[in-house]
Amino acid sequence: MIRSVLVANRGEIAIRIFRACDELGIATVAVYSDADAGAPHVLAAGHAVRIGPAPPAESYLSAGRILEAARSTGADAIHPGYGFLAENADFAAACESAGITFIGPPSAAIAAMGSKISARRLMERAGVPVVPGETPADQSDASLEAAARRAGFPLLIKASAGGGGKGMRIVRGDDELAAAIPGARHEAKGAFGDGTLYVERLVRRPRHVEVQVFADAHGGAVHLFERDCSVQRRHQKVIEESPSPAVTPALRARMGEASVAAATAVGYRNAGTVEFLLEGVGDDARFFFLEMNTRLQVEHPVTEAVTGADLVQAQIRVAAGLRLPWAQTDLRQRGHAIECRVYAEDPAAGYLPQAGRILLYRQPERPGVRVDAGVVEGSDVSVHYDPMMAKVIAHAETRDAAIERMLAALSDFRILGLPTNIGFLLAVVDSRAFRAGDVDTAYLDEGRGALAAPSIPAAALAAAVVHADACRAAAQSAPAEAFPDPWASLAGWRG
Amino acid sequence: MADSRRFIVRQGDAATAVVVRTDGRISVGDESEAFTVLPIAAGDYLVTQGAHAWRVAVAGPPDARWVSARGTTVCVDVQPEGQSGAPRRVAATGGLSAPMPGTVIEIAVAPGQRVQAGDVLLKLEAMKMELPIRAPRDGVVSAVHCAPGQLVQPGPPLVELA
């Protein structure tokens, strides 16, 4: 069994993993950059090692320094969390050759899924549906037109060499094809110096539905149902839930089977997520393989809530060579769970990330609500890292009850000192489209979830004024402040 | 006789008069009924108006005072009436400099190019996010002071418009 786990990460996910280790009686090691000295994740571990300055390339992304920290503290396993080195096949391989257990899949599985082209080929071979499309070897108009008809309409014609929408054309039918091909080729050549085109079926109003899979080294492989992550802005997930409002039992069974087949095809072990685009609703909906995330997901608590499983503890057991703690028939989805990601950002300014000090922090506490946070009052949100501060997970017997529980929890969540997306999350969860379960991945970016500017109750303005008064009066009358002004302890910040 | 004290609370362009009366009750704007504010803990207040009650959290200095109630959080500027407000620290979002440290990932304009207000001049990446820097007004690009891949700091202009 593993005796000591080093977490090569920071923030809420590091704390989440330390909690699992504590419950398994495993020693813990945190690593931190200069920006994170004294951060909550450092205090949550038994040991802590400084690994470098604030920029991730010199700290949390430095495989050498992290392996050295593991050696110096005697850690026999490393959990990468998500982001940073979590999907770096070379890092997993370096752990393997250093005799340190990497709590995740084998490096070969990370590499196989890391390349979109090889992943797609593997999935096609395993019988997992992929979005129909190809880059024809013969790039003549006639050949591209034939490829387009094979993929089916509506479709996308795009530059094989790059992204960013350049050289991309939406073609709704045969009649638009003849004009679209030369236009896309010209644009692709201009933008990337390469006019090679790729044609792909356009998935209409796709939902993002992913399936949690888990496999062990003894041939055991299960899925832990789906998560719907359709509420996204700029391809970043904002709200996730399980079950998906769009998935029926028959569809769930098909997606689960396909996901286990996908994991088995790459010799997968440990926790992974197979992401799909879902077109349509109900038993007839079609799903297409998007990619596989070879790591623990940010949104794993949603699955933990509905299954009752502890995914991180299971990760550690499986990494230690033990069998999966569940057979497929042991697993049930019970009730409904929703997760909201709380970011330091200004949704009104194009989700501009915000940095600064948290002057006041009160997190919700109520039945059925879990908060995984990486910050506390007084924490500095740094420009160097992801601006996610916390995740709120509400679990209830029904989706409607989970929505009400989430609204209550978000209303209780108070973070002062920098703009957050809490008001935005409230508006989205309370929106008619979300309540109806009718949100696709373009919902936020197309502005269909337009938000009203927040209006603060007059009562809050009254308190804002009294706070000033109280602080001033306290400062004048008594040195022992009746109402300590948090500002007073923040000398040097204002300039 | 202690007189009532009057404050102006600004939230963006909106200004509201708030009066702390001699009896300690608070009048806000044209609200007909006054409020009572009870401190519960540091930065935590119970505000009541008749049968209504709000829990309100407050933190920060008068010119950048954060207030949160029922899931809505704003930053306001509190000044005694008659004093001109100190300049607010407002995040620059339409300027020509970086709003935060970041890496230049794309420059969309070249010197001599005519741009319209709102056009994307360049894109930065910071905290895993792509941040477009847009032209604050119509003009002609007279200089570009950064290159793709460069780490830039807030302050100095990245692009100049003539």
Short mmCIF file of N, CA and C in Angstrom, two decimals, chain B residues 12 22 29-30 35 44-45 48 50 52 54 59-61 71 82 85 98 104 106 113-114 120 122 124 135:
data_model
loop_
_atom_site.label_atom_id
_atom_site.label_comp_id
_atom_site.label_asym_id
_atom_site.label_seq_id
_atom_site.Cartn_x
_atom_site.Cartn_y
_atom_site.Cartn_z
N GLY B 12 -21.07 52.73 -9.76
CA GLY B 12 -20.97 53.09 -11.17
C GLY B 12 -21.43 54.52 -11.34
N THR B 22 -30.28 61.03 13.65
CA THR B 22 -29.82 61.16 15.03
C THR B 22 -30.27 59.99 15.89
N GLY B 29 -31.94 56.93 -0.07
CA GLY B 29 -32.58 57.44 -1.28
C GLY B 29 -34.02 57.83 -1.01
N ASP B 30 -34.92 57.35 -1.88
CA ASP B 30 -36.33 57.71 -1.70
C ASP B 30 -37.13 56.57 -1.06
N PHE B 35 -34.12 52.17 7.68
CA PHE B 35 -33.47 50.89 7.98
C PHE B 35 -32.80 50.94 9.35
N ASP B 44 -20.22 41.73 9.31
CA ASP B 44 -21.52 41.08 9.13
C ASP B 44 -22.60 41.90 9.81
N TYR B 45 -23.68 42.21 9.09
CA TYR B 45 -24.73 43.04 9.65
C TYR B 45 -26.09 42.42 9.40
N THR B 48 -32.61 45.63 8.95
CA THR B 48 -34.06 45.42 8.95
C THR B 48 -34.78 46.68 8.48
N GLY B 50 -38.85 47.45 8.68
CA GLY B 50 -40.15 46.88 9.02
C GLY B 50 -39.99 45.39 9.26
N HIS B 52 -38.95 43.25 7.00
CA HIS B 52 -37.94 42.67 6.13
C HIS B 52 -36.58 42.64 6.81
N TRP B 54 -32.31 41.55 6.07
CA TRP B 54 -31.25 41.12 5.16
C TRP B 54 -29.99 40.87 5.97
N ALA B 59 -16.96 44.97 3.53
CA ALA B 59 -15.51 45.02 3.76
C ALA B 59 -14.91 46.05 2.82
N GLY B 60 -13.75 46.56 3.20
CA GLY B 60 -13.02 47.46 2.31
C GLY B 60 -13.10 48.91 2.73
N PRO B 61 -12.23 49.74 2.15
CA PRO B 61 -12.16 51.16 2.50
C PRO B 61 -13.33 51.91 1.87
N GLY B 71 -26.67 37.22 -2.42
CA GLY B 71 -26.01 36.75 -3.64
C GLY B 71 -25.59 37.86 -4.59
N GLY B 82 -20.80 66.48 0.18
CA GLY B 82 -20.06 67.74 0.15
C GLY B 82 -18.60 67.53 -0.19
N GLY B 85 -15.51 62.93 -4.30
CA GLY B 85 -14.99 61.57 -4.17
C GLY B 85 -13.57 61.47 -4.69
N ALA B 98 -2.27 46.52 -20.66
CA ALA B 98 -2.76 45.24 -20.14
C ALA B 98 -3.50 45.48 -18.83
N VAL B 104 1.36 38.08 -24.44
CA VAL B 104 0.75 38.45 -25.72
C VAL B 104 0.67 37.19 -26.58
N GLU B 106 -1.45 37.17 -29.57
CA GLU B 106 -1.71 37.52 -30.97
C GLU B 106 -1.79 39.02 -31.09
N GLN B 113 -2.55 50.98 -39.61
CA GLN B 113 -3.89 50.40 -39.80
C GLN B 113 -4.95 51.27 -39.12
N ARG B 114 -6.06 51.48 -39.83
CA ARG B 114 -7.17 52.24 -39.26
C ARG B 114 -8.06 51.29 -38.46
N VAL B 120 -10.59 44.53 -31.95
CA VAL B 120 -9.56 43.85 -31.16
C VAL B 120 -8.19 44.24 -31.71
N LEU B 122 -5.15 43.37 -29.88
CA LEU B 122 -4.29 42.23 -29.61
C LEU B 122 -4.96 41.36 -28.56
N LEU B 124 -4.28 38.88 -25.15
CA LEU B 124 -3.38 38.46 -24.09
C LEU B 124 -3.90 37.15 -23.52
N ALA B 135 -9.78 48.59 -29.11
CA ALA B 135 -9.56 50.03 -29.31
C ALA B 135 -10.61 50.80 -28.54
#
